[in-house]
């Protein structure tokens, strides 16, 4: 009966035309390209490149510009990851993920019956980790920057203090979040100055502009010490949060060894833990590599079934084994091993879904046991940056640091508050990702760079919580298996699955009626969703750059020359 219902649901909901990606390419450029979630941030990046800055200089300027023009996700109150590939082929990855405050405890979101208290890790002061973005930008500049620091922060200051116009999406987002912003802020932030924001309104964020001036003039100390730090700590005291002056002073981002893996003639360079992104992405590619997806076709039942079966196994591993490597021994090498992934897929049945209840993490020998934004940049020399940054939920914890004018993250929700209880993205965790003081919460962010035959091929990433990994996975496959242009690969409808809950989640019009029926017959449960991810990517082809900007799902824009 249940099966019949699912079948009928699938027929009813999917009886619309499957999207056939239009034949088109994105913006083409000869020298350099910046693709971000906002036209003004993309223009800021291009201006820095034209001034002679490299891709990392542009990335720093974009990070600060996004904090102003796209405050729902762009940030100085959050954290992120950056993957850099310089023109000589050298690579580096920077982890500027937030950390749990020193006063955080494993059980901090549980009531006396040890049940998770709803919303405590999602909204309000207790939801925030210690921000990493400003330290991350300072570290990136120290290692790779070529233009003066001040020149990279100034464009964001100008946007904040001289003003810019709101897009209609942004105006709506502010209006829709109004009640939450009122609820979680005792001192009215500038974002609430108007009752009803409209597209084309000119806005100035004066407090944020002055905070950026302190960062411009004092670097790290402009955020982690002095007035900004005082404002953060006072904000914490007003809302019974945990972040202290000591936490801020102690925050350090970390350069880590990238994770790499080979898929056919492509080399994947991505983020290691504390993100699960790179490990899971490479595992997924290894799991599907032996199968002829190209002949099965884009989003056919066979292709989706294969991807979903790989995803179940990989997300089960994620739940068990992935966490902050500074606190938990993550078996990265073992998880990326070819034989291990072959073994994981040995139970794959091409005709039948494996119920997630029957899928556990793999055995590792000797082992004890919406909001985010991504940008991709390539400069005229061929240096590339792939960076994803976040305050986690839309407008983060909804708390604005009074006097300093920026949103704080709600990244603490990315920890596992209790084994077996899903977080806001429905993902589970165990000891590997339990809360511990000063630990980084596990991420799915997957800023990635792909090489082909040793040359730069693609720069790619997206927001989307747990769907990040599967969106990046599909975008790569869309180009390398399904022959799409970068823009088509970004526009193409996506399908997500993550082991638990045991469902397949396509965007509307992602799967044809007959393919959805075939999937339901195999035993998959299908639940539609409007949008998955906002991929911003760059493809190198024939000596030119193609920008793929996700402008159907957001304000994302490519700019290049
Ligand atoms: O780090 C993570 O995986 C999440 N905090 C990302 C959140 C996100 O992508 C929200 N955007 N839709």
XYZ file of C-alpha atoms and ligand atoms in Angstrom:
573
model
C 0.000 0.000 0.000
C 2.790 2.351 1.033
C 4.645 1.398 -2.111
C 1.586 2.128 -4.239
C 1.188 5.496 -2.581
C 4.793 6.391 -3.327
C 4.290 5.275 -6.908
C 1.165 7.433 -7.308
C 2.893 10.351 -5.663
C 5.756 10.026 -8.068
C 3.465 9.890 -11.089
C 1.438 12.848 -9.881
C 4.340 15.045 -8.947
C 6.666 14.238 -11.762
C 4.135 14.335 -14.555
C 5.797 17.437 -15.830
C 8.264 17.726 -18.576
C 11.809 16.729 -17.757
C 14.119 19.669 -18.106
C 16.359 19.350 -21.110
C 19.328 21.600 -20.496
C 19.382 24.223 -23.241
C 22.459 24.130 -25.451
C 24.338 27.162 -24.303
C 27.539 28.308 -22.777
C 28.155 30.729 -19.966
C 30.196 33.916 -20.121
C 33.427 33.336 -22.045
C 36.656 35.207 -21.255
C 40.195 35.141 -22.599
C 42.112 35.946 -19.417
C 40.325 35.884 -16.113
C 36.986 34.999 -14.554
C 35.187 35.550 -11.258
C 31.894 33.777 -10.494
C 30.126 34.619 -7.250
C 26.649 34.800 -5.730
C 26.293 38.534 -6.389
C 27.050 40.782 -9.391
C 28.748 43.434 -7.205
C 31.014 40.850 -5.598
C 31.960 39.486 -9.038
C 32.743 43.028 -10.218
C 34.828 43.613 -7.096
C 36.889 40.510 -7.852
C 37.433 41.547 -11.472
C 38.504 45.075 -10.404
C 41.167 43.574 -8.127
C 42.431 41.307 -10.925
C 42.582 44.242 -13.341
C 44.588 46.162 -10.760
C 47.216 43.413 -10.954
C 46.069 41.292 -8.004
C 46.130 37.525 -8.255
C 43.254 35.072 -7.702
C 43.845 34.997 -3.934
C 43.806 38.810 -3.710
C 40.519 38.747 -5.616
C 39.137 36.005 -3.330
C 39.861 38.097 -0.238
C 38.147 41.143 -1.739
C 35.181 38.980 -2.785
C 34.845 37.467 0.704
C 34.576 40.962 2.254
C 32.310 42.288 -0.520
C 29.898 39.361 -0.068
C 29.707 40.161 3.663
C 28.188 43.503 2.636
C 26.077 42.780 -0.444
C 24.932 39.264 0.508
C 24.785 39.242 4.313
C 22.501 36.180 4.452
C 25.547 34.061 3.639
C 28.576 36.204 2.812
C 30.222 37.000 6.096
C 32.833 38.077 8.542
C 30.934 36.319 11.362
C 31.303 32.805 9.937
C 33.975 30.626 8.423
C 34.890 28.626 5.373
C 37.440 26.860 3.257
C 39.703 27.849 0.388
C 41.399 25.637 -2.183
C 44.216 27.343 -4.101
C 46.022 26.060 -7.187
C 48.827 28.293 -8.391
C 49.861 28.413 -12.034
C 52.932 26.244 -11.301
C 50.585 23.463 -10.134
C 51.291 23.873 -6.403
C 48.189 23.514 -4.241
C 47.150 24.616 -0.763
C 43.987 24.361 1.305
C 43.001 26.729 4.084
C 40.611 25.713 6.868
C 39.061 28.809 8.432
C 36.079 26.922 9.817
C 34.529 28.169 13.073
C 35.393 26.419 16.351
C 33.291 25.554 19.374
C 33.850 28.072 22.180
C 36.021 26.822 25.089
C 32.926 26.715 27.307
C 31.009 24.424 24.913
C 30.136 20.954 26.182
C 29.108 17.735 24.474
C 25.624 17.888 26.005
C 25.009 21.605 25.704
C 21.886 21.227 23.542
C 20.273 18.439 25.637
C 17.603 18.852 28.302
C 17.593 16.946 31.592
C 16.064 13.906 29.870
C 18.927 14.041 27.376
C 16.627 15.044 24.552
C 17.799 17.643 22.049
C 16.212 21.045 22.797
C 14.711 22.155 19.468
C 16.251 25.191 17.776
C 18.910 25.889 20.442
C 21.779 25.082 18.090
C 20.064 26.835 15.182
C 18.961 30.313 16.291
C 20.174 32.720 18.922
C 23.452 33.337 20.706
C 24.209 29.767 21.766
C 24.272 28.630 18.127
C 27.470 30.445 17.189
C 30.937 29.052 16.813
C 34.007 31.299 17.055
C 34.231 33.009 13.632
C 37.150 32.170 11.356
C 36.643 34.239 8.193
C 38.780 37.267 9.064
C 41.710 35.192 10.311
C 41.379 33.054 7.176
C 41.637 36.085 4.901
C 44.657 37.390 6.845
C 46.401 33.998 6.490
C 45.548 33.725 2.779
C 46.960 37.215 2.248
C 50.168 36.435 4.179
C 50.849 33.363 2.070
C 49.694 34.389 -1.409
C 48.645 38.056 -1.445
C 50.384 40.496 -3.776
C 48.362 43.712 -3.364
C 48.310 45.634 -0.069
C 45.732 44.300 2.435
C 44.023 47.693 2.618
C 43.258 47.599 -1.120
C 41.424 44.311 -0.685
C 39.168 45.425 2.183
C 38.448 48.922 0.817
C 35.953 47.898 -1.918
C 33.714 46.300 0.738
C 33.977 49.415 2.894
C 32.937 51.553 -0.058
C 29.940 49.309 -0.731
C 28.893 49.445 2.926
C 29.403 53.179 3.516
C 28.586 54.666 0.115
C 25.691 52.254 -0.418
C 24.502 49.841 -3.073
C 21.131 48.767 -4.449
C 19.249 45.671 -3.321
C 18.249 43.002 -5.804
C 14.661 41.795 -5.589
C 15.772 38.475 -4.099
C 17.680 40.261 -1.336
C 14.800 42.607 -0.592
C 12.526 39.554 -0.215
C 15.002 37.739 1.989
C 15.195 40.676 4.400
C 11.406 40.967 4.472
C 10.926 37.236 5.037
C 13.499 37.177 7.858
C 12.174 40.267 9.591
C 10.298 38.449 12.367
C 13.343 36.330 13.211
C 15.656 39.330 13.215
C 13.313 41.105 15.653
C 13.070 38.007 17.842
C 16.802 37.370 18.213
C 18.138 40.928 18.497
C 17.478 43.125 21.528
C 19.240 46.073 19.863
C 17.688 46.844 16.476
C 20.168 46.132 13.662
C 20.464 48.266 10.510
C 18.978 45.392 8.517
C 15.625 46.261 10.171
C 15.663 49.961 9.338
C 12.864 49.521 6.816
C 9.665 47.516 7.199
C 9.401 46.579 3.610
C 12.577 46.438 1.542
C 12.153 46.761 -2.207
C 14.267 45.898 -5.184
C 16.345 48.971 -6.092
C 16.453 50.377 -2.531
C 19.854 51.901 -1.813
C 21.212 50.573 1.446
C 24.213 51.497 3.590
C 25.465 49.304 6.410
C 27.266 51.913 8.510
C 28.213 49.742 11.527
C 29.533 47.007 9.254
C 31.445 49.590 7.182
C 33.239 50.837 10.305
C 34.006 47.256 11.398
C 35.568 46.659 7.986
C 37.614 49.865 8.450
C 39.016 48.421 11.698
C 39.855 45.204 9.826
C 41.457 47.245 7.023
C 43.587 49.226 9.497
C 44.456 46.544 12.056
C 44.132 43.232 10.201
C 43.336 40.333 12.529
C 43.280 42.569 15.581
C 40.557 44.661 13.961
C 38.190 41.747 14.503
C 39.544 39.499 17.265
C 40.555 42.386 19.585
C 39.451 45.934 20.358
C 35.966 47.273 19.674
C 34.790 44.415 17.429
C 35.791 41.780 19.995
C 34.211 43.851 22.779
C 30.991 44.098 20.765
C 30.926 40.327 20.133
C 31.466 39.551 23.800
C 28.824 42.099 24.925
C 26.419 40.558 22.389
C 27.152 37.125 23.878
C 26.487 38.422 27.371
C 23.164 39.937 26.287
C 21.999 36.618 24.845
C 23.736 34.117 27.181
C 26.122 32.962 24.464
C 29.510 31.378 25.139
C 32.120 33.206 23.034
C 34.727 35.025 25.157
C 37.656 37.379 24.475
C 39.913 34.377 25.057
C 38.112 32.342 22.351
C 38.529 35.188 19.881
C 42.195 35.704 20.681
C 42.880 31.974 20.369
C 41.175 31.434 17.002
C 43.642 30.303 14.303
C 42.884 29.065 10.805
C 44.957 26.140 9.537
C 46.720 25.300 6.265
C 46.048 21.621 5.618
C 47.163 19.066 3.051
C 44.510 18.887 0.307
C 42.798 15.574 -0.347
C 43.333 14.384 -3.900
C 41.973 11.534 -5.972
C 41.992 10.359 -9.561
C 38.822 9.911 -11.640
C 39.722 8.696 -15.154
C 42.046 11.365 -16.592
C 41.015 13.940 -13.992
C 42.648 14.801 -10.693
C 40.329 16.092 -7.977
C 41.859 18.519 -5.467
C 39.547 19.298 -2.596
C 39.074 20.123 1.061
C 40.236 17.649 3.710
C 38.599 17.365 7.172
C 37.360 19.355 9.072
C 35.197 19.251 5.965
C 33.810 15.938 4.831
C 33.438 17.455 1.354
C 36.640 16.383 -0.364
C 36.744 12.862 1.085
C 33.087 12.146 0.267
C 33.310 13.665 -3.224
C 36.316 11.519 -4.132
C 34.670 8.425 -2.623
C 31.539 9.056 -4.709
C 33.553 9.443 -7.909
C 35.482 6.242 -7.183
C 32.252 4.346 -6.491
C 30.672 5.298 -9.843
C 33.823 5.226 -12.009
C 33.481 1.603 -13.219
C 29.974 2.132 -14.644
C 29.060 3.445 -18.144
C 27.090 6.478 -17.000
C 27.792 8.292 -20.236
C 25.785 5.750 -22.207
C 23.102 5.555 -19.534
C 22.590 9.315 -19.939
C 22.056 12.355 -17.724
C 19.451 11.789 -14.984
C 18.242 8.492 -16.466
C 16.865 6.016 -13.924
C 20.028 3.896 -14.199
C 22.344 6.866 -13.645
C 20.346 8.195 -10.697
C 20.065 4.737 -9.152
C 23.856 4.309 -9.328
C 24.538 7.739 -7.827
C 22.013 7.229 -5.024
C 23.449 3.811 -4.127
C 26.941 5.311 -3.967
C 25.631 8.231 -1.892
C 23.999 5.943 0.690
C 27.247 4.143 1.308
C 29.401 7.267 1.378
C 27.090 9.223 3.713
C 26.985 6.215 6.074
C 30.798 6.404 6.203
C 30.602 10.153 6.740
C 28.368 9.708 9.777
C 30.764 7.288 11.376
C 34.244 8.415 10.451
C 34.325 12.138 9.654
C 35.043 14.881 12.168
C 37.682 17.453 13.105
C 41.072 15.740 12.582
C 42.534 17.779 15.456
C 40.203 15.841 17.785
C 39.400 12.588 16.055
C 41.511 10.255 13.950
C 39.808 10.414 10.558
C 40.861 7.469 8.344
C 41.241 9.591 5.200
C 43.700 7.298 3.419
C 41.570 4.209 4.084
C 38.351 5.902 2.936
C 39.973 6.997 -0.320
C 41.445 3.593 -1.054
C 40.302 2.107 -4.396
C 39.812 -1.376 -3.016
C 37.821 -0.070 -0.052
C 35.392 1.752 -2.371
C 35.101 -1.261 -4.704
C 34.231 -3.307 -1.640
C 31.589 -0.729 -0.597
C 29.935 -1.077 -4.020
C 30.121 -4.883 -4.082
C 26.541 -5.008 -2.739
C 25.263 -2.656 -5.461
C 22.303 -4.228 -7.276
C 21.623 -2.520 -10.624
C 17.908 -3.352 -10.410
C 17.067 -2.796 -6.791
C 17.488 -0.083 -4.150
C 19.326 -1.195 -1.007
C 17.287 0.008 1.981
C 19.446 2.406 3.995
C 18.618 0.409 7.132
C 20.755 -2.371 5.640
C 23.691 -0.084 4.865
C 26.240 0.511 7.595
C 29.612 2.224 7.437
C 32.394 0.183 5.819
C 34.915 -1.780 7.832
C 38.255 -0.100 8.169
C 41.026 -2.465 9.240
C 42.626 -1.657 12.583
C 40.329 1.311 13.085
C 38.903 2.010 16.468
C 36.247 2.938 16.736
C 20.726 27.878 3.275
C 23.636 29.691 4.678
C 26.587 29.400 2.525
C 28.077 30.871 -0.582
C 30.707 29.714 -3.025
C 32.951 31.594 -5.432
C 35.373 30.498 -8.122
C 38.177 32.633 -9.509
C 40.858 32.185 -12.182
C 43.328 35.013 -12.825
C 45.144 35.903 -16.042
C 48.223 33.910 -15.008
C 46.201 30.746 -14.419
C 46.150 30.832 -10.601
C 42.846 29.521 -9.285
C 40.824 29.808 -6.078
C 37.794 27.776 -5.091
C 36.260 28.999 -1.848
C 33.084 28.251 0.083
C 32.151 30.357 3.090
C 29.195 30.281 5.400
C 27.319 31.365 8.476
C 25.388 28.066 8.066
C 21.657 28.921 8.067
C 20.086 31.835 6.201
C 21.306 34.901 8.186
C 23.124 32.431 10.486
C 22.001 32.563 14.122
C 19.906 35.668 13.195
C 21.952 37.533 15.803
C 23.628 40.740 14.634
C 26.561 41.925 16.751
C 25.229 45.262 17.971
C 27.582 48.147 17.228
C 29.559 46.075 14.706
C 26.721 45.285 12.315
C 27.370 41.722 11.168
C 25.549 38.434 11.513
C 26.959 35.636 13.647
C 26.935 32.071 12.396
C 24.848 29.172 13.729
C 27.546 26.667 12.842
C 27.232 24.780 16.166
C 24.282 22.966 14.537
C 26.776 21.189 12.260
C 27.962 19.215 15.277
C 26.057 16.103 16.243
C 24.102 17.269 19.313
C 23.270 13.643 20.118
C 24.010 10.399 18.236
C 21.025 9.396 16.090
C 19.406 12.851 16.121
C 19.649 14.634 12.753
C 20.716 18.266 12.470
C 18.978 20.861 10.288
C 20.295 19.170 7.140
C 19.005 15.801 8.314
C 22.503 14.374 8.705
C 23.568 12.258 11.639
C 26.813 12.036 13.538
C 28.590 10.054 16.177
C 31.607 10.481 18.444
C 33.690 11.742 15.524
C 31.539 14.888 15.366
C 30.348 15.336 18.948
C 30.735 18.758 20.543
C 34.047 19.362 22.322
C 35.573 22.681 23.385
C 37.572 24.354 20.597
C 36.718 21.612 18.104
C 35.653 22.368 14.516
C 32.198 21.117 13.566
C 32.088 18.785 10.548
C 31.297 20.481 7.253
C 30.112 19.283 3.858
C 31.627 22.254 2.042
C 33.519 21.063 -1.008
C 35.466 23.808 -2.747
C 37.187 21.825 -5.468
C 39.659 22.248 -8.307
C 39.895 19.641 -11.071
C 42.955 19.084 -13.259
C 42.939 17.279 -16.590
C 46.245 15.837 -17.710
C 48.060 18.004 -15.180
C 46.434 21.276 -16.331
C 43.774 23.402 -14.654
C 40.373 22.140 -15.859
C 37.581 23.214 -13.511
C 36.988 25.322 -10.395
C 33.751 24.359 -8.666
C 31.711 24.522 -5.466
C 28.307 25.378 -4.014
C 26.298 26.038 -0.856
C 23.542 23.640 0.223
C 24.466 21.899 3.492
C 24.560 18.158 3.058
C 23.609 18.540 -0.636
C 26.885 20.333 -1.357
C 28.805 17.116 -1.918
C 26.245 15.612 -4.304
C 25.847 18.901 -6.224
C 29.599 19.158 -6.830
C 29.667 15.440 -7.714
C 26.914 15.899 -10.338
C 28.390 19.102 -11.750
C 31.714 17.365 -12.424
C 29.936 14.360 -13.972
C 27.724 16.626 -16.095
C 30.837 17.980 -17.801
C 33.115 14.952 -17.915
C 30.491 12.240 -18.579
C 27.510 14.018 -20.080
C 29.431 16.472 -22.263
C 27.759 19.628 -20.959
C 29.205 23.126 -21.075
C 29.950 24.712 -17.694
C 26.737 26.728 -17.797
C 24.632 23.709 -18.749
C 26.228 21.660 -15.984
C 25.334 24.378 -13.479
C 21.789 24.847 -14.795
C 21.035 21.114 -15.018
C 18.472 19.851 -12.516
C 19.985 18.004 -9.542
C 19.059 14.947 -7.502
C 20.224 14.434 -3.907
C 20.346 11.461 -1.576
C 22.248 10.989 1.700
C 21.706 7.506 3.181
C 19.294 8.747 5.851
C 16.546 9.706 5.508
C 16.161 6.909 2.957
C 14.774 9.069 0.155
C 15.783 10.369 -3.258
C 15.312 14.130 -3.574
C 15.129 15.528 -7.118
C 14.591 19.154 -8.000
C 11.369 19.775 -9.895
C 11.726 18.632 -13.517
C 14.948 16.752 -12.805
C 13.635 13.327 -13.785
C 11.266 12.287 -16.557
C 8.023 10.515 -15.695
C 9.233 7.164 -17.005
C 12.573 7.369 -15.198
C 10.821 8.279 -11.932
C 8.541 5.282 -12.333
C 11.534 3.058 -12.980
C 13.213 4.364 -9.810
C 10.099 3.792 -7.721
C 9.914 0.232 -9.073
C 13.491 -0.350 -7.941
C 12.388 0.594 -4.427
C 13.378 4.264 -4.200
C 11.161 6.769 -2.408
C 11.039 10.092 -4.218
C 10.424 13.433 -2.500
C 10.617 16.579 -4.649
C 12.349 19.781 -3.645
C 12.436 23.171 -5.361
C 16.112 24.102 -5.521
C 19.300 22.256 -4.634
C 22.542 24.242 -4.373
C 23.877 27.322 -6.170
C 26.925 26.140 -8.066
C 29.420 28.759 -9.277
C 32.128 27.270 -11.447
C 34.708 27.932 -14.153
C 35.793 25.610 -16.950
C 39.010 25.950 -18.918
C 38.525 24.996 -22.533
C 40.579 25.674 -25.612
C 42.641 28.296 -23.805
C 39.497 30.215 -22.781
C 37.498 30.361 -19.562
C 33.785 29.611 -19.333
C 31.932 30.890 -16.278
C 28.983 28.847 -15.046
C 26.900 31.063 -12.744
C 23.808 29.667 -11.045
C 21.596 32.597 -12.019
C 18.378 30.583 -12.185
C 18.673 29.656 -8.496
C 20.172 32.954 -7.237
C 21.706 36.310 -8.207
C 24.900 34.516 -9.202
C 26.927 36.240 -11.882
C 30.049 35.590 -13.908
C 32.358 38.496 -14.739
C 35.508 38.212 -16.776
C 37.763 39.728 -19.391
O 29.455 23.404 6.582
C 28.416 22.936 6.174
O 28.348 21.858 5.608
C 27.141 23.735 6.338
N 27.281 24.642 7.440
C 26.851 24.452 5.070
C 25.572 25.225 5.154
C 25.025 25.574 3.843
O 25.534 25.236 2.811
C 23.735 26.303 3.864
N 23.369 26.691 2.548
N 22.454 26.412 1.906
